[in-house]
PDB file of C-alpha atoms in Angstrom:
ATOM      1  CA  MET A   1      -0.020  -0.051  -0.024  1.00  0.00           C
ATOM      2  CA  ARG A   2       1.373   3.392  -0.948  1.00  0.00           C
ATOM      3  CA  ARG A   3      -0.838   5.520   1.297  1.00  0.00           C
ATOM      4  CA  ALA A   4       0.033   9.131   1.442  1.00  0.00           C
ATOM      5  CA  GLU A   5      -0.725  11.477   4.283  1.00  0.00           C
ATOM      6  CA  THR A   6      -4.513  12.121   4.226  1.00  0.00           C
ATOM      7  CA  SER A   7      -5.355  15.708   3.521  1.00  0.00           C
ATOM      8  CA  GLN A   8      -8.645  17.563   3.853  1.00  0.00           C
ATOM      9  CA  SER A   9     -11.503  16.879   1.410  1.00  0.00           C
ATOM     10  CA  PRO A  10     -11.196  18.857  -1.744  1.00  0.00           C
ATOM     11  CA  LEU A  11     -14.918  19.260  -1.926  1.00  0.00           C
ATOM     12  CA  ARG A  12     -16.854  22.367  -1.027  1.00  0.00           C
ATOM     13  CA  PRO A  13     -19.239  22.436   2.003  1.00  0.00           C
ATOM     14  CA  ARG A  14     -22.161  22.362  -0.211  1.00  0.00           C
ATOM     15  CA  ASP A  15     -20.841  19.228  -2.042  1.00  0.00           C
ATOM     16  CA  LEU A  16     -20.305  17.533   1.255  1.00  0.00           C
ATOM     17  CA  GLU A  17     -23.908  18.365   2.398  1.00  0.00           C
ATOM     18  CA  GLU A  18     -25.189  16.965  -0.971  1.00  0.00           C
ATOM     19  CA  ALA A  19     -23.108  13.809  -0.613  1.00  0.00           C
ATOM     20  CA  GLY A  20     -24.219  13.287   2.959  1.00  0.00           C
ATOM     21  CA  ALA A  21     -27.875  13.656   2.048  1.00  0.00           C
ATOM     22  CA  ARG A  22     -27.552  11.201  -0.774  1.00  0.00           C
ATOM     23  CA  LEU A  23     -25.567   8.765   1.253  1.00  0.00           C
ATOM     24  CA  SER A  24     -28.100   8.970   4.052  1.00  0.00           C
ATOM     25  CA  GLU A  25     -31.068   8.477   1.653  1.00  0.00           C
ATOM     26  CA  GLN A  26     -29.230   5.563   0.063  1.00  0.00           C
ATOM     27  CA  ALA A  27     -28.512   3.968   3.448  1.00  0.00           C
ATOM     28  CA  ASP A  28     -32.152   4.350   4.530  1.00  0.00           C
ATOM     29  CA  ARG A  29     -33.491   2.852   1.192  1.00  0.00           C
ATOM     30  CA  LEU A  30     -31.083  -0.080   1.442  1.00  0.00           C
ATOM     31  CA  ARG A  31     -32.097  -0.831   4.975  1.00  0.00           C
ATOM     32  CA  SER A  32     -35.746  -0.771   3.853  1.00  0.00           C
ATOM     33  CA  GLN A  33     -34.985  -3.115   0.988  1.00  0.00           C
ATOM     34  CA  LEU A  34     -33.173  -5.502   3.199  1.00  0.00           C
ATOM     35  CA  ALA A  35     -36.084  -5.555   5.668  1.00  0.00           C
ATOM     36  CA  LEU A  36     -38.474  -6.245   2.872  1.00  0.00           C
ATOM     37  CA  ALA A  37     -36.262  -8.946   1.365  1.00  0.00           C
ATOM     38  CA  GLU A  38     -36.137 -10.681   4.820  1.00  0.00           C
ATOM     39  CA  GLU A  39     -39.966 -10.572   5.105  1.00  0.00           C
ATOM     40  CA  ALA A  40     -40.198 -11.937   1.603  1.00  0.00           C
ATOM     41  CA  ALA A  41     -37.774 -14.780   2.291  1.00  0.00           C
ATOM     42  CA  SER A  42     -39.532 -15.618   5.596  1.00  0.00           C
ATOM     43  CA  ALA A  43     -42.889 -15.736   3.867  1.00  0.00           C
ATOM     44  CA  LEU A  44     -41.448 -18.069   1.130  1.00  0.00           C
ATOM     45  CA  ARG A  45     -39.826 -20.361   3.631  1.00  0.00           C
ATOM     46  CA  ALA A  46     -43.211 -20.597   5.577  1.00  0.00           C
ATOM     47  CA  ASP A  47     -45.297 -21.263   2.417  1.00  0.00           C
ATOM     48  CA  CYS A  48     -45.878 -24.924   1.727  1.00  0.00           C
ATOM     49  CA  ASP A  49     -44.923 -26.549  -1.480  1.00  0.00           C
ATOM     50  CA  LEU A  50     -47.726 -28.257  -3.399  1.00  0.00           C
ATOM     51  CA  ASP A  51     -45.325 -30.054  -5.867  1.00  0.00           C
ATOM     52  CA  ALA A  52     -41.808 -30.304  -7.099  1.00  0.00           C
ATOM     53  CA  ALA A  53     -42.422 -27.232  -9.389  1.00  0.00           C
ATOM     54  CA  ASP A  54     -43.404 -25.147  -6.419  1.00  0.00           C
ATOM     55  CA  ALA A  55     -40.328 -26.234  -4.537  1.00  0.00           C
ATOM     56  CA  GLY A  56     -38.124 -25.399  -7.426  1.00  0.00           C
ATOM     57  CA  ALA A  57     -39.632 -21.971  -7.975  1.00  0.00           C
ATOM     58  CA  LYS A  58     -39.371 -21.235  -4.328  1.00  0.00           C
ATOM     59  CA  ALA A  59     -35.640 -22.326  -4.292  1.00  0.00           C
ATOM     60  CA  MET A  60     -34.847 -20.137  -7.258  1.00  0.00           C
ATOM     61  CA  THR A  61     -36.692 -17.171  -5.710  1.00  0.00           C
ATOM     62  CA  LEU A  62     -34.876 -17.587  -2.455  1.00  0.00           C
ATOM     63  CA  ARG A  63     -31.486 -17.722  -4.229  1.00  0.00           C
ATOM     64  CA  GLU A  64     -32.379 -14.544  -6.208  1.00  0.00           C
ATOM     65  CA  LEU A  65     -33.341 -12.827  -2.884  1.00  0.00           C
ATOM     66  CA  ARG A  66     -30.121 -13.990  -1.226  1.00  0.00           C
ATOM     67  CA  THR A  67     -28.061 -12.666  -4.153  1.00  0.00           C
ATOM     68  CA  ARG A  68     -29.907  -9.266  -4.087  1.00  0.00           C
ATOM     69  CA  THR A  69     -29.593  -9.208  -0.235  1.00  0.00           C
ATOM     70  CA  GLU A  70     -25.824  -9.895  -0.441  1.00  0.00           C
ATOM     71  CA  MET A  71     -25.455  -7.075  -2.994  1.00  0.00           C
ATOM     72  CA  ASP A  72     -27.504  -4.577  -0.997  1.00  0.00           C
ATOM     73  CA  THR A  73     -25.689  -5.488   2.184  1.00  0.00           C
ATOM     74  CA  ALA A  74     -22.316  -4.813   0.576  1.00  0.00           C
ATOM     75  CA  LEU A  75     -23.514  -1.523  -0.798  1.00  0.00           C
ATOM     76  CA  LEU A  76     -24.930  -0.635   2.598  1.00  0.00           C
ATOM     77  CA  GLU A  77     -21.593  -1.258   4.213  1.00  0.00           C
ATOM     78  CA  ARG A  78     -19.824   0.906   1.672  1.00  0.00           C
ATOM     79  CA  THR A  79     -22.369   3.613   2.095  1.00  0.00           C
ATOM     80  CA  VAL A  80     -21.941   3.610   5.868  1.00  0.00           C
ATOM     81  CA  ALA A  81     -18.277   3.694   5.482  1.00  0.00           C
ATOM     82  CA  ALA A  82     -18.650   6.745   3.189  1.00  0.00           C
ATOM     83  CA  LEU A  83     -20.857   8.455   5.793  1.00  0.00           C
ATOM     84  CA  ASP A  84     -18.028   7.661   8.351  1.00  0.00           C
ATOM     85  CA  ARG A  85     -15.411   9.287   6.078  1.00  0.00           C
ATOM     86  CA  LEU A  86     -17.706  12.316   5.604  1.00  0.00           C
ATOM     87  CA  ARG A  87     -17.904  12.747   9.474  1.00  0.00           C
ATOM     88  CA  ALA A  88     -14.167  12.192   9.777  1.00  0.00           C
ATOM     89  CA  GLY A  89     -13.332  14.834   7.068  1.00  0.00           C
ATOM     90  CA  SER A  90     -11.694  12.216   4.751  1.00  0.00           C
ATOM     91  CA  PHE A  91     -14.508  11.901   2.289  1.00  0.00           C
ATOM     92  CA  GLY A  92     -13.304  12.395  -1.325  1.00  0.00           C
ATOM     93  CA  ILE A  93      -9.777  11.263  -0.388  1.00  0.00           C
ATOM     94  CA  CYS A  94      -8.569   7.975  -1.762  1.00  0.00           C
ATOM     95  CA  ALA A  95      -8.238   5.358   0.859  1.00  0.00           C
ATOM     96  CA  GLU A  96      -5.312   3.742  -0.953  1.00  0.00           C
ATOM     97  CA  CYS A  97      -3.027   6.675  -1.931  1.00  0.00           C
ATOM     98  CA  GLY A  98      -4.421   9.559   0.123  1.00  0.00           C
ATOM     99  CA  ARG A  99      -4.880  11.820  -3.067  1.00  0.00           C
ATOM    100  CA  PRO A 100      -8.201  13.619  -3.769  1.00  0.00           C
ATOM    101  CA  GLN A 101     -10.599  11.483  -5.781  1.00  0.00           C
ATOM    102  CA  GLY A 102     -11.884  14.333  -7.751  1.00  0.00           C
ATOM    103  CA  ARG A 103     -15.125  16.245  -7.224  1.00  0.00           C
ATOM    104  CA  GLU A 104     -16.951  14.490 -10.068  1.00  0.00           C
ATOM    105  CA  ARG A 105     -16.016  11.001  -8.754  1.00  0.00           C
ATOM    106  CA  ALA A 106     -16.822  11.748  -5.259  1.00  0.00           C
ATOM    107  CA  LEU A 107     -20.239  13.118  -6.117  1.00  0.00           C
ATOM    108  CA  ALA A 108     -21.114  10.606  -8.798  1.00  0.00           C
ATOM    109  CA  LEU A 109     -19.995   7.507  -6.737  1.00  0.00           C
ATOM    110  CA  PRO A 110     -20.098   8.826  -3.087  1.00  0.00           C
ATOM    111  CA  HIS A 111     -19.597   5.351  -1.706  1.00  0.00           C
ATOM    112  CA  ALA A 112     -16.321   4.866  -3.657  1.00  0.00           C
ATOM    113  CA  GLU A 113     -13.239   4.770  -1.496  1.00  0.00           C
ATOM    114  CA  LEU A 114     -10.656   4.827  -4.154  1.00  0.00           C
ATOM    115  CA  CYS A 115      -9.552   7.254  -6.872  1.00  0.00           C
ATOM    116  CA  VAL A 116      -9.888   6.082 -10.466  1.00  0.00           C
ATOM    117  CA  GLN A 117      -6.164   5.210 -10.711  1.00  0.00           C
ATOM    118  CA  CYS A 118      -6.140   3.128  -7.600  1.00  0.00           C
ATOM    119  CA  ALA A 119      -9.377   1.481  -8.483  1.00  0.00           C
ATOM    120  CA  GLU A 120      -8.061   0.460 -11.881  1.00  0.00           C
ATOM    121  CA  GLU A 121      -4.886  -0.830 -10.435  1.00  0.00           C
ATOM    122  CA  ARG A 122      -6.872  -2.868  -7.943  1.00  0.00           C
ATOM    123  CA  GLU A 123      -9.006  -4.361 -10.728  1.00  0.00           C
ATOM    124  CA  ALA A 124      -5.933  -5.183 -12.816  1.00  0.00           C
ATOM    125  CA  GLY A 125      -4.547  -7.170  -9.925  1.00  0.00           C
ATOM    126  CA  PRO A 126      -1.007  -8.117  -9.222  1.00  0.00           C
ATOM    127  CA  GLY A 127       1.438  -7.545 -12.029  1.00  0.00           C
ATOM    128  CA  GLY A 128      -1.043  -5.024 -13.731  1.00  0.00           C
TER     129      GLY A 128
END
């Protein structure tokens, strides 16, 4: 890791307020979606299977719910982490190299923790 010393966020106060509002809304929406998914999964598990087709359809629906839940949970974790960075004053700063992510990236993907260069390097993997 080549982390540089973390500096202040390059974003304006209004940008930070907008990002905070968007992140809070996203976190609330994801929590609601996760609660609804859990209710749906519970209802599916409680429902009786009339035949093999019902059992197969139920299993497929439960797998799809589980997949969506895992994706929503991961996004919620990234969103909460971004809110923590916002409160700590490091929002918009790359968690890898410590450079500013850039205003456009920070506002377009407020849950992103890496700048474009570090994200590309991470995706390329070892040996680039």
